[in-house]
XYZ file of C-alpha atoms in Angstrom:
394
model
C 5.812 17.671 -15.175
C 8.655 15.466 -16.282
C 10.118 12.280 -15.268
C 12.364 9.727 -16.073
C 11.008 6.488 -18.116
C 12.442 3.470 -16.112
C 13.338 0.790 -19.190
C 12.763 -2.654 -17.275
C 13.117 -4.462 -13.535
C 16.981 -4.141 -12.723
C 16.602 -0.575 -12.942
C 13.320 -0.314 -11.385
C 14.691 -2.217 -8.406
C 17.838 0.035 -8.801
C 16.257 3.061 -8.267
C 13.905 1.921 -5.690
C 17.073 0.926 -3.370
C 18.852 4.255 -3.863
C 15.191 6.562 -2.927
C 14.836 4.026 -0.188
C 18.130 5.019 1.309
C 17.087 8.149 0.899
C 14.152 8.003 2.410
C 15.541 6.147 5.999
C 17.286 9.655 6.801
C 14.538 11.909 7.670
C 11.696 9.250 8.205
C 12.290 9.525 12.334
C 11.736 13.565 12.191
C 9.075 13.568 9.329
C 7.302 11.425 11.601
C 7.726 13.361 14.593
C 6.832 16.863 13.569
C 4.179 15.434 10.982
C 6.049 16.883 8.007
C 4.478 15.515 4.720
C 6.846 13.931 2.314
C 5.878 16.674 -0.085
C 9.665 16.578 -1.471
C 9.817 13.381 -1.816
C 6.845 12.283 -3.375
C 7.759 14.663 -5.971
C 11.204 13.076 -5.892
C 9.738 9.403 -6.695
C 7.299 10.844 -9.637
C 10.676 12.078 -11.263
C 12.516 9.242 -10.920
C 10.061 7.281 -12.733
C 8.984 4.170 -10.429
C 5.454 5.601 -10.193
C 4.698 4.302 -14.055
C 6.521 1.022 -14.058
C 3.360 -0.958 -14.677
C 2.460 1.377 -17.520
C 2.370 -1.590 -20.356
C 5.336 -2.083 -22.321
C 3.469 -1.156 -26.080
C 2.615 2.045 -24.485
C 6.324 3.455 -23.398
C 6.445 1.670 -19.756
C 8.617 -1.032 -18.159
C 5.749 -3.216 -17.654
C 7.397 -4.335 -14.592
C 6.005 -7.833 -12.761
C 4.698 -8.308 -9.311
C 7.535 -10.023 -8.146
C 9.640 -6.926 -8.643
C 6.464 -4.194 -7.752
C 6.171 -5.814 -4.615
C 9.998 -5.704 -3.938
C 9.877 -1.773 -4.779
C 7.553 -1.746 -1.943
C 9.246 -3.608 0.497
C 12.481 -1.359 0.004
C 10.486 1.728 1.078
C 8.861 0.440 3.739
C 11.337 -0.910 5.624
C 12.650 2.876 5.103
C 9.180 4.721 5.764
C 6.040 3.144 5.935
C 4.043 6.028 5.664
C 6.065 6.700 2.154
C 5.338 3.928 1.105
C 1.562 3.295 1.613
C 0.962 6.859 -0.506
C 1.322 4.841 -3.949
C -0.398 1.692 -3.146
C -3.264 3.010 -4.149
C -1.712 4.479 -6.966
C -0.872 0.775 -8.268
C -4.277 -0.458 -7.749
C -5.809 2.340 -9.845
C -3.351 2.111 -12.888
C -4.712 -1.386 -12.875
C -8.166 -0.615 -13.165
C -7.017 1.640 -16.373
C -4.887 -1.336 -17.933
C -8.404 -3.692 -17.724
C -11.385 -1.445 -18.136
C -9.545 1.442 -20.050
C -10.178 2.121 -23.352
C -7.763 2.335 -26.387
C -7.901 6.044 -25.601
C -8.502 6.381 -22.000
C -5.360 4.004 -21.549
C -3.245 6.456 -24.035
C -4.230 9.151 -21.609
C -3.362 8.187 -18.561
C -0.094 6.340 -18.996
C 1.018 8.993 -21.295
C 0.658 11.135 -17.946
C 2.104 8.155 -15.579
C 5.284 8.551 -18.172
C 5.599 12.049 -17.357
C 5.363 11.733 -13.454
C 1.867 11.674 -12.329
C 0.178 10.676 -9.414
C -2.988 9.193 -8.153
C -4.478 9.337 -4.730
C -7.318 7.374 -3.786
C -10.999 8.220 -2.635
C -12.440 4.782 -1.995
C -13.153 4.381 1.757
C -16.164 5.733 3.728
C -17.054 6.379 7.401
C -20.094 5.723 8.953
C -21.543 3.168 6.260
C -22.729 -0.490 6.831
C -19.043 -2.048 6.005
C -16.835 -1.086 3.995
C -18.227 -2.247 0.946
C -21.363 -0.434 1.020
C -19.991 2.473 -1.344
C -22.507 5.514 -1.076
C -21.062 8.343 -3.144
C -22.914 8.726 -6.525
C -22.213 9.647 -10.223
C -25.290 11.491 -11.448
C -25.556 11.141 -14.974
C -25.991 14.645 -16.689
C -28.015 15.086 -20.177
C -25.085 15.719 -22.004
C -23.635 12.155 -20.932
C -21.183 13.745 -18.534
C -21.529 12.981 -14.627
C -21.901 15.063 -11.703
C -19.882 13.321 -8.140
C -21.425 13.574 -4.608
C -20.680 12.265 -1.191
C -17.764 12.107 1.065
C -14.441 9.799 1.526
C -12.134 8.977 4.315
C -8.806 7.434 4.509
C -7.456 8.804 1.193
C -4.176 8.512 1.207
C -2.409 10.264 -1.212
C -5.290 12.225 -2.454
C -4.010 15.835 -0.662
C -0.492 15.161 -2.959
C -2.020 14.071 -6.370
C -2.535 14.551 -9.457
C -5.330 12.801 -10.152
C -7.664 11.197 -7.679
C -9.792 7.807 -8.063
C -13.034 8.037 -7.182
C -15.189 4.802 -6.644
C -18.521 5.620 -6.699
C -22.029 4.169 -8.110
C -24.358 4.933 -10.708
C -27.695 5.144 -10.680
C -27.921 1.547 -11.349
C -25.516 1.018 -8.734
C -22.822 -0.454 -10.628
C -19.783 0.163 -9.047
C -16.998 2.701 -10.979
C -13.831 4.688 -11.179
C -14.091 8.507 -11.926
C -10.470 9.783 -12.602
C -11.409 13.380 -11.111
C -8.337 16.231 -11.543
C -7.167 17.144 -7.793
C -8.200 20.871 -8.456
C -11.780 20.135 -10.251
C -14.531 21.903 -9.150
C -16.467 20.692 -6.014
C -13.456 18.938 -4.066
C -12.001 19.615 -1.382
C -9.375 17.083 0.245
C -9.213 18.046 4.403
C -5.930 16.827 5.872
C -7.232 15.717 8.817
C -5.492 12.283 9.134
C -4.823 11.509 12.885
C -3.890 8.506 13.313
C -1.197 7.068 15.598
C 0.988 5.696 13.112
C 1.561 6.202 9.408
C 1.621 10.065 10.178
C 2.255 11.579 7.521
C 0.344 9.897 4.943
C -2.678 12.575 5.081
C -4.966 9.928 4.672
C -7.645 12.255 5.439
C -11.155 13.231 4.147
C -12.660 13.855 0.223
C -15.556 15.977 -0.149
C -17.305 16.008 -3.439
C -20.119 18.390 -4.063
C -21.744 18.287 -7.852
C -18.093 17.212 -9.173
C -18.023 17.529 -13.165
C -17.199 14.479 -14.360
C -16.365 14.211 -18.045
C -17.769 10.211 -19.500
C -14.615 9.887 -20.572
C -12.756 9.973 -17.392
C -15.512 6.883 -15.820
C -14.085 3.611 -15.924
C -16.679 0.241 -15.252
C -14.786 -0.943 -12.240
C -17.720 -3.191 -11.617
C -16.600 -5.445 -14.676
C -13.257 -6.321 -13.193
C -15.180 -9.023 -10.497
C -16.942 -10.383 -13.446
C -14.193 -12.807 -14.598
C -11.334 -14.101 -13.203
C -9.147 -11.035 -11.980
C -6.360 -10.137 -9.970
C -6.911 -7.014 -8.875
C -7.355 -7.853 -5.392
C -4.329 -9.814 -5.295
C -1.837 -7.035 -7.034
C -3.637 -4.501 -4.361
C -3.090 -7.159 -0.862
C 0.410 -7.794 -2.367
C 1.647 -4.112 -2.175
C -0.104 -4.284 1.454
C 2.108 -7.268 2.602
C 5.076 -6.252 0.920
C 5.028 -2.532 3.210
C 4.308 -4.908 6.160
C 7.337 -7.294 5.182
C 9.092 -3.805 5.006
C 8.543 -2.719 8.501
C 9.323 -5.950 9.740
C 12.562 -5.684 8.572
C 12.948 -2.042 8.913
C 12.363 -2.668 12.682
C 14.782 -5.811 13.275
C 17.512 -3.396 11.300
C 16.935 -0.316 14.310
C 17.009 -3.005 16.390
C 20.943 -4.350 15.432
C 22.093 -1.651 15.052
C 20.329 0.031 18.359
C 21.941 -3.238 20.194
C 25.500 -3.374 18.710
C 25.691 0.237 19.329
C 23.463 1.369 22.325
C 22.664 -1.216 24.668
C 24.039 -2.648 27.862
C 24.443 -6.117 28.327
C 22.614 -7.517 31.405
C 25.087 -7.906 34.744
C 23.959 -11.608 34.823
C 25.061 -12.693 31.071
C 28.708 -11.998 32.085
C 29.202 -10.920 28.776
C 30.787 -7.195 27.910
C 28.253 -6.349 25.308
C 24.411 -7.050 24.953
C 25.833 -8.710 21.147
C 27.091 -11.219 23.051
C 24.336 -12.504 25.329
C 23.336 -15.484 24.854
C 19.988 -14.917 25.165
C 19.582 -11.551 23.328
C 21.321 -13.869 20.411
C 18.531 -16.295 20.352
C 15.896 -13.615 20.360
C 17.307 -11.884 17.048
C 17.492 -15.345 16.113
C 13.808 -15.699 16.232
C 12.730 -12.175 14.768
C 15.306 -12.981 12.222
C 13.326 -16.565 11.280
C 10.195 -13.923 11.420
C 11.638 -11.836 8.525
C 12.785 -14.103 6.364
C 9.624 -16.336 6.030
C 7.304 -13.245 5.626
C 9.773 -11.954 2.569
C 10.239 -15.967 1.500
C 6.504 -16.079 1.543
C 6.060 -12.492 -0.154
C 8.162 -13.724 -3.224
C 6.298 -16.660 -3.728
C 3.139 -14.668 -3.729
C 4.394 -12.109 -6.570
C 5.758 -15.441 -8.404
C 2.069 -16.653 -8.314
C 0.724 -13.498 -9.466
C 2.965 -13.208 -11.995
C 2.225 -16.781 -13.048
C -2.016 -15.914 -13.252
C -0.984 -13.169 -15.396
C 0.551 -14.836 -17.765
C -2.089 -17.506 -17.666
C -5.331 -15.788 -16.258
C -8.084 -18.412 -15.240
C -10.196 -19.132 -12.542
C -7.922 -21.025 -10.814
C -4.714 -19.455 -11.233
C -6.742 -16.119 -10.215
C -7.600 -18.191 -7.071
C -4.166 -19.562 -6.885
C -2.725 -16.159 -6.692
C -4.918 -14.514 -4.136
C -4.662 -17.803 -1.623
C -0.951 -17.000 -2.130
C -1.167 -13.384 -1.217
C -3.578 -13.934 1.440
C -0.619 -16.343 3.198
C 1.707 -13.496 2.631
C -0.267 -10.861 4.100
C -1.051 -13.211 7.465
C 2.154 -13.627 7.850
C 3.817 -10.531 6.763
C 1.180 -8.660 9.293
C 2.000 -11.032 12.112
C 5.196 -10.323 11.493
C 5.624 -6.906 11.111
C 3.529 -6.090 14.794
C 5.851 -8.977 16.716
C 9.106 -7.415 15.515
C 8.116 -4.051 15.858
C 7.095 -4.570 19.278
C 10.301 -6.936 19.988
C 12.393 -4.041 19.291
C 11.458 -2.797 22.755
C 12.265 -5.905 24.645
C 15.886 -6.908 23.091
C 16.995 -2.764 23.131
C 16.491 -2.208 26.485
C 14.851 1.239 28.392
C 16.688 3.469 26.725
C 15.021 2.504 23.615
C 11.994 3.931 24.539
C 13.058 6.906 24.665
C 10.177 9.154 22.922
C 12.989 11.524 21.259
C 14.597 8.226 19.650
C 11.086 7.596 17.878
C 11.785 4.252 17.642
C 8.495 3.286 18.440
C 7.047 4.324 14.753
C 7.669 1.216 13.649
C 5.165 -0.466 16.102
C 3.304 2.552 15.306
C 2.776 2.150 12.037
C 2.982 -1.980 11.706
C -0.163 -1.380 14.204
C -2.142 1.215 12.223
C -1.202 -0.288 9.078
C -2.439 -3.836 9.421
C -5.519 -2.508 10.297
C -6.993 -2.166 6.970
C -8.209 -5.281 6.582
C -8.231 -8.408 9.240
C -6.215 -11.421 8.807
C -8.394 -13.411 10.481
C -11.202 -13.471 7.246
C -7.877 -14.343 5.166
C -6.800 -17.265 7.159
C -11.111 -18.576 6.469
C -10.332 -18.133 3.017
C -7.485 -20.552 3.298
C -8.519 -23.033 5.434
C -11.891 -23.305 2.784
C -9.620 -23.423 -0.063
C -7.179 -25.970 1.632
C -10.189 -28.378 2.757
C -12.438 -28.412 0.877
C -11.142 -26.614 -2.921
C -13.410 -23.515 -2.404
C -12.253 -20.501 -4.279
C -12.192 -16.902 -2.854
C -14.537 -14.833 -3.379
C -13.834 -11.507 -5.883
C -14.501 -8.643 -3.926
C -11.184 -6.823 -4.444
C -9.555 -7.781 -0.644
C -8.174 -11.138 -1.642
């Protein structure tokens, strides 16, 4: 595999606009018929945006969160479900650039460089919440490991490379095998069915006595021992593809309006662009967008600001920050989604128009992880100066 080497920001962000353009034009009927972007997933490896966090002193643009979470928002506001594959993706390359070794790290960006992928198998069903992490690394006499138990919602794992495995040790220590997608022992089911986000084949990860070289185990566990921003980088990526499909949504909606719809006999007007009342609407779904992509900037800024200068409280800075965004960028993404409906008229609910992914997928997306434990987080660190906590969400 081969891909290009993005040098730096402007050119990250310049590619990410031209794929997301790209992307728009089939979203609709990949979404419809459930065809997995299989094309063009291999179509962003080559064009290099899946290693622009690989560190600069290692080959990569070392791009910051301010512009990540802008790469995101481009694609989601094209296709959501395109762009939720490599949010994993980011979070694991992080977990390389803090725990890695020397060596591990000159592994695995040397095959980010050249176009790899990650998926994800983190999530499980059936457990006490969704912390309580089951699936085990047996250590073997040799020093190697040996992976058991079973993950759902892993996106991105059926179209990897590579796929992160969280998983405990016997200690139960939390950590990150980097497990090949054909090794031995896993099997990745594409049975995603969810409502919206279609074709992300976020589906189950079995793994049964997985060989596990020591070298491919990284202590994720130490990450939450200091001040970190893992969490933050990860809910970032999640409010900039919800900022995406807020925007994505109000753009249908325009152009379904200027285009499409009638105007209503009472308005007097001869087009619905002209009612009065249609205006104020997109007025308010337009006052929507732009404080969920004000808010997202200011987030990145932050994160890029405890990066520079990691601490306790610029760690906790940065993750109050995101939290805000991801409130409001959730809100946000649902009400304008669903507002699409009411300013476009019956005839935009038309199933064969499939304008209704974007509710769709604002609805399954924001489900990952609820708002409402954010906006306690905020009100604690508002009143009374109480940090988050570091579990990886914030």
């Amino acid at each position: 595999m081969t891909a290009h080497v993005i040098a730096d920001d402007t050119e990250a962000l310049a590619v990410a606009a031209a794929l997301a353009d790209a992307f728009r034009a089939g979203a609709a009927v990949r979404d419809t018929e459930r065809r997995l972007p299989r094309a063009e997933l291999d179509r962003l490896s080559a064009s290099g945006l899946l290693a622009v966090t690989v560190p600069a002193e290692h080959g990569g643009a070392d791009v910051g969160a301010l512009t990540l979470a802008e790469i995101f928002r481009l694609l989601g506001s094209a296709d959501a479900s395109l762009a939720q594959i490599p949010q994993s993706h980011f979070a694991y390359v992080n977990v390389i650039r803090r725990q890695g070794t020397e060596e591990q790290q000159k592994f695995f960006f040397a095959e980010l460089l050249a176009g790899a992928r990650f998926g994800n198998a983190q999530s499980e069903a059936g457990t006490k919440h969704v912390q309580d992490i089951r699936t085990r690394l047996e250590r073997s006499a040799d020093g190697s490991y040996l992976l058991r138990g079973v993950k759902h919602y892993s996106t991105g794992a059926l179209f990897a490379d590579w796929i992160p495995v969280l998983a405990r040790t016997e200690d139960d220590d939390l950590h990150v095998a980097y497990v090949p997608r054909d090794a031995p022992g896993l099997t990745v089911v594409d049975d995603w069915d969810g409502m919206g986000q279609r074709t992300t084949a976020s589906g189950t990860v079995r793994l049964d006595g997985v060989p596990v070289p020591a070298d491919r185990v990284l202590p994720h566990y130490l990450t939450f021992r200091g001040p970190q921003l893992h969490g933050a980088v990860a809910q970032l990526l999640h409010a900039a593809i919800d900022v995406g499909i807020a925007g994505g949504a109000l753009a249908e909606a325009v152009e379904f309006v200027r285009t499409r719809s009638r105007p209503w006999f009472e308005s007097g007007m001869e087009t619905a662009a002209e009612d009065p009342l249609l205006i104020q609407r997109f007025g308010e779904l337009a006052l929507r967008v732009r404080a969920s992509e004000a808010l997202l900037r200011e987030a990145a800024r932050a994160v890029d600001a405890a990066r520079a200068d990691l601490t306790d409280a610029s760690a906790a800075e940065a993750s109050i920050a995101v939290a805000v965004a991801k409130v409001t960028a959730a809100d946000a993404a649902v009400e304008v989604a669903g507002a699409l409906f009411e300013v476009s008229g019956t005839r935009s609910a038309l199933n064969s128009l499939n304008l209704h992914r974007h509710w769709r997928d604002a609805r399954t997306h924001t489900l990952h992880d609820p708002t409402r434990w954010k906006i306690q987080h905020i009100g604690r660190y508002v009143l009374g100066g109480t940090p988050p906590p570091r579990h990886g969400l914030l």
